[in-house]
Amino acid sequence: MKTWIYLFGLYRPRLGWLLLAWLSLTLTWLSAVGLLAVSGWFITASAMAGLGLITQLNIFTPSAVIRALAIFRTVGRYGERVIGHEAILRVLADLRVRSFRALAKRPARQLDATRHSDLVNRLTADVDTLDGVPLRVIGPLIAAILTWVCVIVIAHIWGGWPIALIIATGGALTFAASLWAAHQGQIRGQDVIQARSAQRVAMTDHFGGLADLLAYGRSQASAKQLAQLDQAQTTRMRNQEHWASLAEHAVQALTALMTIAVLALAWPNLTPPEVALLALMTLGMNEALGTLPGAFWRIGESNQAAQHLMALETHQSPHASAPAGPVAVMRPEPIVIDALVCQRQPFGHQPLTMTLTAGHPVVVHGPSGCGKSSLLASLAGELPAASGRLMLGNTDALALADDQRYEHITLLSQNDVLLDLSIGDFLRLAQPQASDQALRDALQAVDLLETLEHTPQGLDYRLGVSGSRISGGQARRLQLAALLLRNPALVLLDEPFRGLQPTLVQTILTRTDPWLMTRAVVIVTHDPAALPANWPRLRWPH
């Protein structure tokens, strides 16, 4: 039940579109049932009129009804396709945005601990499974129930309660048989989803690391593992198809039995056209009832995919279990690094204890691979420290929940992470309420405003996938501009001027100096000489 409450929350924003799609499907099935029934009545009545058994036959009314039902069926099918696809595309967009938002809220250390291929699978296979639930599971169930109820009502009007009872009982047995078949297949469905996930993870790992596999002579072993996973998944899918085929044939058999029962009960008591109408109407329900096994069948797969995304959204940070409460940003008060030891700190080096004050940026330098970036990650709480504290006033920032800690600490890592957004939208990720002028001021500070103004789009210029429409140096400066829109107490910069010309670095330092001087700053660099000589130096390892 918890899973379906979660799914309802996913689909609720598009409920209007989905209801229209479900009603269109119901109209399609009811029109198909009515078209078959009325056509059967009309053909039988016409045959009897030709034999002289019926002296007066109104051919115009049933002909008009048949034409109307044919039009309704076509309109319903077209509406179900168009509206359904529109609804699913909107649901798909919602699911992807929700999934990416869940990933964005997770600290980098949690993402680093999760296999990239597993995340890719959750954002593809699971989302693709759930976007089909409204039209492949919920829609057919609702439309089948409505069609069944309408047929029962019509059967009661034309044939009386005994025939209505037969159709009601047969429909109930069909639902029960579909549920039983679904129960048999749900565990297998969950296995299919889990195996599909493992298969895609293995495939992503294989092709993503193919160069290393070839270099170490492991490509054939990896390919063999992929083949084994593929064979096992093929067997699972074949078994699924076997059960699905049995379920569909069972529904068809039940519908045929209902039709025979209706014929047996109606033949002695009703006219031949009425018998044809009731029998064909019962048989016509096969289109609606035949979808039930497949709809119920997918519940297991849907449940498994929903649980994956629920786990993605509810994954908690290890530091979030005991939040210490919000901390006021205290510019005048010093920030103290107290006996900090990093996990990746070389053995034998002393814990780091120092005071960080606004207006005195600390420049951390040292040989490559010595753990400078790990120091910043530890100060940001991305990499749990082996021991020690980071005191903001009287509060240990490393004990705060992630969202509270990031109100006061900002980390610019070495990796350039850009999304396919406009420049304005990207900068507003840092400060959603920022005005256009504030964005321009930030771009001016990193010497990007003039370049931006040469584009016709201005702030609407799109960055492209992973920032493909701008250079590496521009990407670095754009992230610096986003940083300037925030108001942290502690700023952690990892190679902030990487790849920039010395004259450009000095320009940026001059323009950002008022912002840097009002907060504590730690800068990691391989070129400390490029930074002001009066800034304190710290050689790492300490």
XYZ file of C-alpha atoms in Angstrom:
542
model
C 0.000 0.000 0.000
C 2.858 2.368 0.799
C 4.194 1.882 -2.717
C 0.855 2.796 -4.301
C 0.523 5.869 -2.105
C 3.933 6.899 -3.427
C 2.818 6.218 -7.014
C -0.352 8.238 -6.502
C 1.840 11.145 -5.457
C 3.836 10.702 -8.675
C 0.814 10.659 -10.956
C -1.440 13.148 -9.159
C -0.077 16.262 -10.967
C -1.163 14.703 -14.294
C -4.392 13.159 -13.024
C -6.581 15.249 -15.337
C -4.799 13.988 -18.444
C -4.824 10.419 -17.146
C -8.556 10.497 -16.384
C -9.247 11.630 -19.949
C -7.090 8.793 -21.285
C -8.877 6.230 -19.083
C -12.308 7.519 -20.111
C -11.256 7.345 -23.773
C -10.193 3.715 -23.282
C -13.515 2.937 -21.590
C -15.393 4.581 -24.456
C -13.392 2.495 -26.944
C -14.189 -0.813 -25.235
C -17.853 0.003 -24.609
C -18.263 1.090 -28.224
C -16.607 -2.132 -29.424
C -18.905 -4.247 -27.236
C -21.961 -2.270 -28.342
C -20.940 -2.395 -32.006
C -20.608 -6.188 -31.900
C -23.886 -6.626 -30.008
C -26.012 -4.272 -32.111
C -24.521 -5.620 -35.333
C -25.394 -9.152 -34.224
C -28.929 -8.089 -33.384
C -29.344 -6.288 -36.716
C -27.946 -9.138 -38.835
C -30.120 -11.702 -37.055
C -33.227 -9.536 -37.321
C -32.554 -8.854 -41.024
C -32.147 -12.574 -41.695
C -35.427 -13.333 -39.951
C -37.140 -10.536 -41.894
C -35.851 -12.061 -45.106
C -37.402 -15.393 -44.096
C -40.689 -13.661 -43.323
C -40.398 -14.300 -39.581
C -40.423 -10.564 -38.867
C -42.948 -8.480 -40.731
C -41.874 -5.036 -39.580
C -38.192 -4.113 -39.156
C -36.906 -0.609 -38.614
C -33.541 -0.649 -40.339
C -32.742 3.036 -39.867
C -32.381 3.192 -36.077
C -29.987 0.210 -35.706
C -28.032 1.408 -38.758
C -27.609 4.823 -37.162
C -26.612 3.232 -33.860
C -24.008 1.058 -35.598
C -22.536 4.052 -37.410
C -22.492 6.071 -34.183
C -20.792 3.264 -32.258
C -18.192 2.870 -35.012
C -17.472 6.605 -34.833
C -17.329 6.520 -31.020
C -14.927 3.595 -31.129
C -12.642 5.395 -33.575
C -12.784 8.647 -31.620
C -12.194 6.811 -28.345
C -9.211 4.923 -29.753
C -7.720 8.075 -31.236
C -8.321 10.034 -28.022
C -6.835 7.255 -25.909
C -3.716 7.230 -28.064
C -3.224 10.986 -28.295
C -4.250 11.901 -24.748
C -2.541 8.831 -23.328
C 0.770 9.629 -25.016
C 0.528 13.254 -23.895
C -0.166 12.165 -20.328
C 2.695 9.649 -20.315
C 5.181 12.121 -21.751
C 4.263 14.548 -18.979
C 4.533 11.784 -16.367
C 7.898 10.755 -17.819
C 9.176 14.327 -17.551
C 7.945 14.513 -13.931
C 9.635 11.220 -13.060
C 12.955 12.248 -14.544
C 12.913 15.648 -12.876
C 11.987 14.036 -9.568
C 14.758 11.462 -9.882
C 17.408 14.043 -10.778
C 16.207 16.264 -7.931
C 16.583 13.334 -5.528
C 20.122 12.758 -6.788
C 20.972 16.447 -6.516
C 19.971 16.490 -2.843
C 22.310 13.649 -1.973
C 25.839 14.557 -0.834
C 28.652 13.686 -3.190
C 30.036 11.067 -0.815
C 26.805 9.068 -1.118
C 26.923 9.272 -4.903
C 30.547 8.205 -4.870
C 29.526 5.165 -2.817
C 26.874 4.221 -5.389
C 27.878 2.597 -8.629
C 27.397 4.943 -11.548
C 25.872 2.168 -13.639
C 23.274 1.486 -10.929
C 22.246 5.145 -10.909
C 21.996 5.118 -14.693
C 19.754 2.069 -14.480
C 17.469 3.731 -11.949
C 17.132 6.767 -14.179
C 16.310 4.659 -17.245
C 14.827 1.219 -16.590
C 12.898 2.091 -13.430
C 11.573 5.365 -14.808
C 10.570 3.656 -18.054
C 8.738 0.978 -16.065
C 6.812 3.468 -13.940
C 5.837 5.805 -16.755
C 3.802 2.963 -18.277
C 1.867 2.120 -15.117
C -1.025 4.576 -15.692
C -1.870 3.219 -19.164
C -0.763 -0.402 -18.798
C -1.918 -1.158 -15.258
C -4.293 1.421 -13.783
C -6.065 2.438 -17.001
C -6.974 -1.093 -18.182
C -8.200 -2.031 -14.691
C -10.491 1.000 -14.442
C -11.762 0.687 -18.025
C -12.350 -3.073 -17.665
C -14.358 -2.578 -14.458
C -16.484 0.188 -16.020
C -17.098 -1.905 -19.146
C -18.032 -4.935 -17.053
C -20.495 -2.930 -14.927
C -22.123 -1.352 -17.996
C -22.541 -4.762 -19.659
C -24.161 -6.116 -16.483
C -26.653 -3.222 -16.489
C -27.500 -3.711 -20.179
C -27.832 -7.484 -19.663
C -30.268 -6.883 -16.818
C -32.351 -4.535 -19.012
C -32.492 -6.863 -22.056
C -32.266 -10.303 -20.488
C -33.216 -9.978 -16.834
C -31.327 -10.647 -13.667
C -30.328 -14.309 -14.403
C -28.240 -13.279 -17.419
C -26.896 -10.253 -15.556
C -25.889 -12.613 -12.730
C -24.053 -14.912 -15.166
C -22.054 -11.994 -16.576
C -21.362 -10.614 -13.092
C -20.177 -14.021 -11.860
C -18.091 -14.663 -14.968
C -16.461 -11.250 -14.728
C -15.694 -11.803 -11.047
C -14.126 -15.176 -11.864
C -12.068 -13.504 -14.589
C -10.773 -10.914 -12.105
C -9.997 -13.702 -9.626
C -8.165 -15.773 -12.241
C -6.181 -12.731 -13.355
C -5.239 -11.944 -9.764
C -4.139 -15.541 -9.203
C -2.024 -15.519 -12.337
C -0.582 -12.158 -11.352
C 0.279 -13.474 -7.905
C 2.132 -16.348 -9.530
C 3.992 -13.931 -11.744
C 4.664 -11.020 -9.403
C 7.672 -12.643 -7.750
C 8.974 -13.542 -11.186
C 8.268 -9.973 -12.293
C 10.352 -8.600 -9.441
C 13.115 -11.044 -10.353
C 12.969 -9.791 -13.943
C 13.374 -6.168 -12.788
C 16.253 -7.010 -10.453
C 17.963 -9.134 -13.090
C 17.420 -6.430 -15.704
C 19.088 -3.964 -13.336
C 22.048 -6.292 -12.811
C 22.254 -6.875 -16.558
C 22.347 -3.165 -17.387
C 24.844 -2.486 -14.603
C 27.138 -5.209 -15.943
C 26.779 -3.902 -19.493
C 27.549 -0.319 -18.443
C 30.557 -1.490 -16.440
C 31.786 -3.634 -19.332
C 31.676 -0.979 -22.030
C 32.646 1.848 -19.677
C 35.768 -0.014 -18.585
C 36.498 -1.817 -21.848
C 39.894 -0.157 -22.280
C 41.061 -1.369 -18.863
C 39.549 -4.826 -19.424
C 41.454 -5.145 -22.694
C 44.654 -3.879 -21.108
C 44.467 -6.449 -18.293
C 43.183 -9.291 -20.451
C 39.812 -9.493 -18.709
C 37.540 -8.537 -21.602
C 36.634 -12.128 -22.505
C 35.724 -12.983 -18.909
C 33.552 -9.882 -18.705
C 31.886 -10.699 -22.033
C 31.237 -14.252 -20.811
C 29.564 -12.884 -17.689
C 27.360 -10.667 -19.859
C 26.380 -13.670 -21.974
C 25.460 -15.659 -18.854
C 23.332 -12.814 -17.520
C 21.639 -12.483 -20.909
C 20.876 -16.208 -21.072
C 19.457 -16.229 -17.552
C 17.292 -13.179 -18.312
C 16.047 -14.774 -21.520
C 14.954 -17.820 -19.511
C 13.121 -15.609 -17.021
C 11.375 -13.709 -19.808
C 10.363 -16.973 -21.509
C 8.844 -18.228 -18.258
C 7.023 -14.912 -17.864
C 5.609 -15.212 -21.360
C 4.523 -18.785 -20.615
C 2.521 -17.716 -17.564
C 1.141 -14.679 -19.389
C -0.024 -16.895 -22.269
C -1.754 -19.278 -19.860
C -3.483 -16.359 -18.141
C -4.724 -14.890 -21.429
C -6.064 -18.258 -22.596
C -7.779 -18.716 -19.236
C -9.575 -15.379 -19.646
C -10.646 -16.284 -23.171
C -11.950 -19.637 -21.923
C -13.947 -17.959 -19.148
C -15.416 -15.464 -21.618
C -16.398 -18.326 -23.932
C -18.039 -20.188 -21.023
C -19.970 -17.023 -20.104
C -21.157 -16.696 -23.688
C -22.307 -20.346 -23.792
C -24.107 -19.910 -20.465
C -25.874 -16.776 -21.740
C -26.917 -18.610 -24.917
C -28.232 -21.572 -22.954
C -30.270 -19.374 -20.624
C -31.510 -16.845 -23.182
C -32.409 -19.164 -26.103
C -35.685 -20.536 -24.751
C -36.915 -17.247 -23.330
C -35.863 -14.464 -25.737
C -36.126 -13.762 -29.433
C -33.202 -14.752 -31.686
C -32.060 -11.116 -32.232
C -32.042 -10.557 -28.455
C -30.123 -13.789 -27.940
C -27.553 -12.693 -30.526
C -27.251 -9.276 -28.889
C -26.645 -10.682 -25.389
C -24.295 -13.444 -26.537
C -22.152 -11.190 -28.711
C -22.129 -8.491 -26.032
C -20.783 -11.061 -23.569
C -18.224 -12.284 -26.075
C -17.198 -8.692 -26.845
C -16.051 -8.195 -23.256
C -13.051 -10.340 -24.117
C -11.175 -7.240 -25.380
C -11.545 -5.529 -21.996
C -11.197 -8.562 -19.726
C -8.302 -9.917 -21.792
C -6.089 -7.039 -20.638
C -6.500 -7.901 -16.949
C -3.744 -10.571 -16.710
C -1.221 -8.227 -18.319
C -2.295 -5.334 -16.097
C -2.090 -7.359 -12.905
C 1.066 -8.992 -14.212
C 2.948 -5.709 -14.324
C 2.162 -4.869 -10.694
C 5.215 -6.829 -9.509
C 7.542 -5.011 -11.893
C 5.962 -1.654 -11.024
C 6.289 -2.301 -7.307
C 9.970 -3.168 -7.631
C 10.746 -0.116 -9.767
C 8.835 2.153 -7.362
C 10.794 0.794 -4.418
C 14.045 1.591 -6.221
C 13.039 5.216 -6.717
C 11.631 5.464 -3.184
C 15.002 4.299 -1.857
C 16.711 6.888 -4.053
C 14.539 9.694 -2.654
C 14.606 8.618 0.996
C 18.306 7.759 1.243
C 19.576 9.607 4.272
C 23.003 10.955 4.995
C 24.976 9.239 7.793
C 25.313 12.642 9.441
C 21.605 13.389 9.327
C 20.637 11.128 12.228
C 21.354 13.654 14.950
C 21.143 17.200 13.659
C 22.398 19.826 16.020
C 19.996 22.517 14.856
C 20.529 25.550 12.645
C 23.505 27.778 13.203
C 23.600 31.499 12.583
C 26.218 32.635 10.076
C 28.804 34.343 12.263
C 31.187 36.410 10.159
C 33.080 38.108 13.023
C 33.573 34.915 15.004
C 36.508 32.684 13.958
C 36.014 29.202 12.511
C 38.220 26.608 14.201
C 39.577 23.406 12.705
C 40.086 21.260 15.790
C 42.476 18.244 15.590
C 41.205 17.193 12.163
C 42.552 13.944 10.705
C 41.422 13.028 7.184
C 40.761 9.461 6.100
C 43.207 9.783 3.219
C 45.810 11.723 5.175
C 49.280 10.140 4.935
C 50.135 8.054 7.975
C 52.197 9.699 10.675
C 51.230 13.311 10.018
C 49.869 15.480 12.781
C 46.187 16.419 13.146
C 45.339 19.833 11.740
C 44.390 22.547 14.225
C 44.048 26.121 13.043
C 41.763 29.145 13.147
C 40.172 30.549 10.015
C 39.229 34.220 10.041
C 37.469 36.416 7.530
C 39.841 38.434 5.344
C 42.715 35.957 5.619
C 42.280 33.228 2.972
C 44.443 30.173 3.649
C 46.351 28.837 0.632
C 46.902 25.057 0.824
C 49.622 23.675 -1.431
C 51.696 20.528 -1.766
C 52.671 17.772 -4.216
C 50.067 16.038 -6.367
C 48.269 13.158 -4.689
C 49.062 14.247 -1.153
C 45.405 14.652 -0.125
C 44.700 18.372 -0.563
C 41.329 17.739 -2.191
C 40.535 15.191 0.499
C 41.180 17.879 3.110
C 38.586 20.161 1.527
C 36.148 17.238 1.174
C 36.602 16.501 4.879
C 36.022 20.138 5.838
C 32.857 20.148 3.686
C 31.615 16.918 5.274
C 31.631 15.097 1.934
C 34.363 12.751 3.119
C 33.843 11.755 6.771
C 36.860 12.763 8.854
C 38.788 10.089 10.749
C 38.645 12.372 13.773
C 38.402 16.014 14.742
C 35.846 18.810 14.458
C 35.068 21.933 12.461
C 33.669 24.465 14.898
C 31.333 27.235 13.739
C 31.088 29.115 17.017
C 30.001 26.485 19.534
C 28.672 24.012 16.966
C 30.538 21.226 15.210
C 29.618 21.718 11.541
C 30.564 18.110 10.745
C 27.772 16.897 13.048
C 25.092 18.888 11.250
C 22.667 17.451 8.733
C 23.793 18.027 5.162
C 21.232 20.710 4.328
C 22.070 22.649 7.504
C 25.821 22.369 6.980
C 25.608 23.636 3.396
C 23.873 26.778 4.580
C 27.233 27.820 6.021
C 29.843 25.960 3.935
C 30.353 26.038 0.154
C 32.709 23.737 -1.727
C 33.897 24.277 -5.303
C 35.500 20.975 -6.316
C 37.890 20.337 -9.183
C 35.144 18.766 -11.305
C 33.134 21.056 -13.581
C 29.502 19.974 -13.201
C 27.238 21.782 -15.665
C 23.688 20.988 -16.743
C 21.961 21.619 -20.055
C 20.323 24.821 -18.788
C 20.450 28.448 -19.749
C 23.139 30.519 -18.034
C 20.464 32.332 -16.040
C 18.825 29.088 -14.873
C 22.187 27.601 -13.938
C 23.183 30.602 -11.823
C 19.799 30.619 -10.109
C 20.497 27.120 -8.847
C 22.769 28.927 -6.388
C 20.292 31.724 -5.613
C 16.745 31.159 -6.956
C 15.610 34.697 -6.062
C 18.533 36.468 -7.749
C 17.617 39.304 -10.121
C 19.012 39.564 -13.634
C 21.239 42.407 -12.452
C 22.660 40.242 -9.647
C 23.458 37.553 -12.201
C 25.178 40.094 -14.434
C 27.212 41.411 -11.506
C 28.399 37.887 -10.713
C 29.333 37.307 -14.355
C 31.156 40.650 -14.443
C 33.203 39.600 -11.412
C 34.545 36.562 -13.283
C 34.972 38.476 -16.565
C 32.185 36.647 -18.434
C 29.664 39.444 -18.860
C 31.216 40.901 -21.996
C 31.334 37.467 -23.641
C 27.690 36.867 -22.689
C 26.556 40.183 -24.142
C 28.023 39.211 -27.504
C 25.468 36.381 -27.739
C 21.927 37.215 -28.911
C 20.425 34.999 -26.192
C 22.151 36.694 -23.242
C 21.192 34.978 -19.983
C 19.075 32.561 -22.008
C 22.156 31.104 -23.745
C 22.088 27.339 -23.209
C 25.170 25.574 -21.896
C 24.586 22.305 -23.749
C 24.988 18.782 -22.397
C 27.701 18.839 -19.701
C 28.523 22.421 -20.725
C 29.491 21.414 -24.269
C 28.681 24.873 -25.696
C 31.266 26.720 -23.582
C 35.002 26.284 -23.055
C 36.632 24.690 -20.020
C 37.833 28.041 -18.706
C 34.371 29.557 -19.119
C 32.835 26.592 -17.310
C 35.205 27.152 -14.388
C 34.419 30.855 -14.205
C 30.671 30.229 -14.503
C 30.817 28.032 -11.415
C 32.761 30.743 -9.622
C 30.006 33.182 -10.580
C 27.401 30.853 -9.085
C 29.486 30.687 -5.925
C 29.458 34.482 -5.603
C 25.659 34.434 -5.403
C 25.752 32.446 -2.185
C 26.453 33.729 1.305
C 28.421 31.078 3.222
C 30.564 31.551 6.302
C 33.266 29.206 4.964
C 34.336 28.947 1.312
C 36.377 25.947 0.139
C 37.957 26.304 -3.323
C 39.777 23.451 -5.056
C 41.918 24.803 -7.919
C 39.415 27.609 -8.624
C 41.577 29.198 -11.356
C 42.645 26.015 -13.129
C 43.331 26.606 -16.822
C 43.010 30.421 -16.624
C 45.609 32.899 -17.864
C 47.595 34.697 -15.092
C 46.262 38.122 -16.128
C 42.682 36.818 -16.001
C 43.322 35.304 -12.561
C 44.492 38.679 -11.257
C 41.432 40.387 -12.752
C 39.100 37.905 -11.033
C 40.969 38.207 -7.728
C 40.641 41.981 -7.827
C 36.923 41.905 -8.591
C 36.074 39.174 -6.067
C 38.263 40.534 -3.271
C 35.377 42.343 -1.472
C 33.404 39.090 -1.392
C 36.354 36.944 -0.280
C 37.367 39.320 2.494
C 34.029 38.983 4.311
C 34.273 35.257 4.955
C 36.724 32.493 5.848
C 38.334 30.945 2.762
C 40.522 27.892 2.146
C 42.041 27.593 -1.354
C 43.836 24.515 -2.683
C 46.256 25.243 -5.530
C 49.313 23.869 -7.302
C 50.485 27.411 -7.973
C 50.525 29.369 -4.683
C 52.695 32.081 -6.270
C 49.700 33.176 -8.359
C 47.817 34.197 -5.208
C 48.499 37.267 -3.029
C 51.675 36.897 -0.986
C 50.017 38.171 2.208
C 47.564 35.275 2.295
C 48.634 32.609 4.849
C 50.181 29.414 3.431
C 49.654 25.864 4.622
C 51.776 23.082 3.168
C 49.921 19.780 3.076
C 50.404 17.168 4.511
C 50.638 19.123 7.724
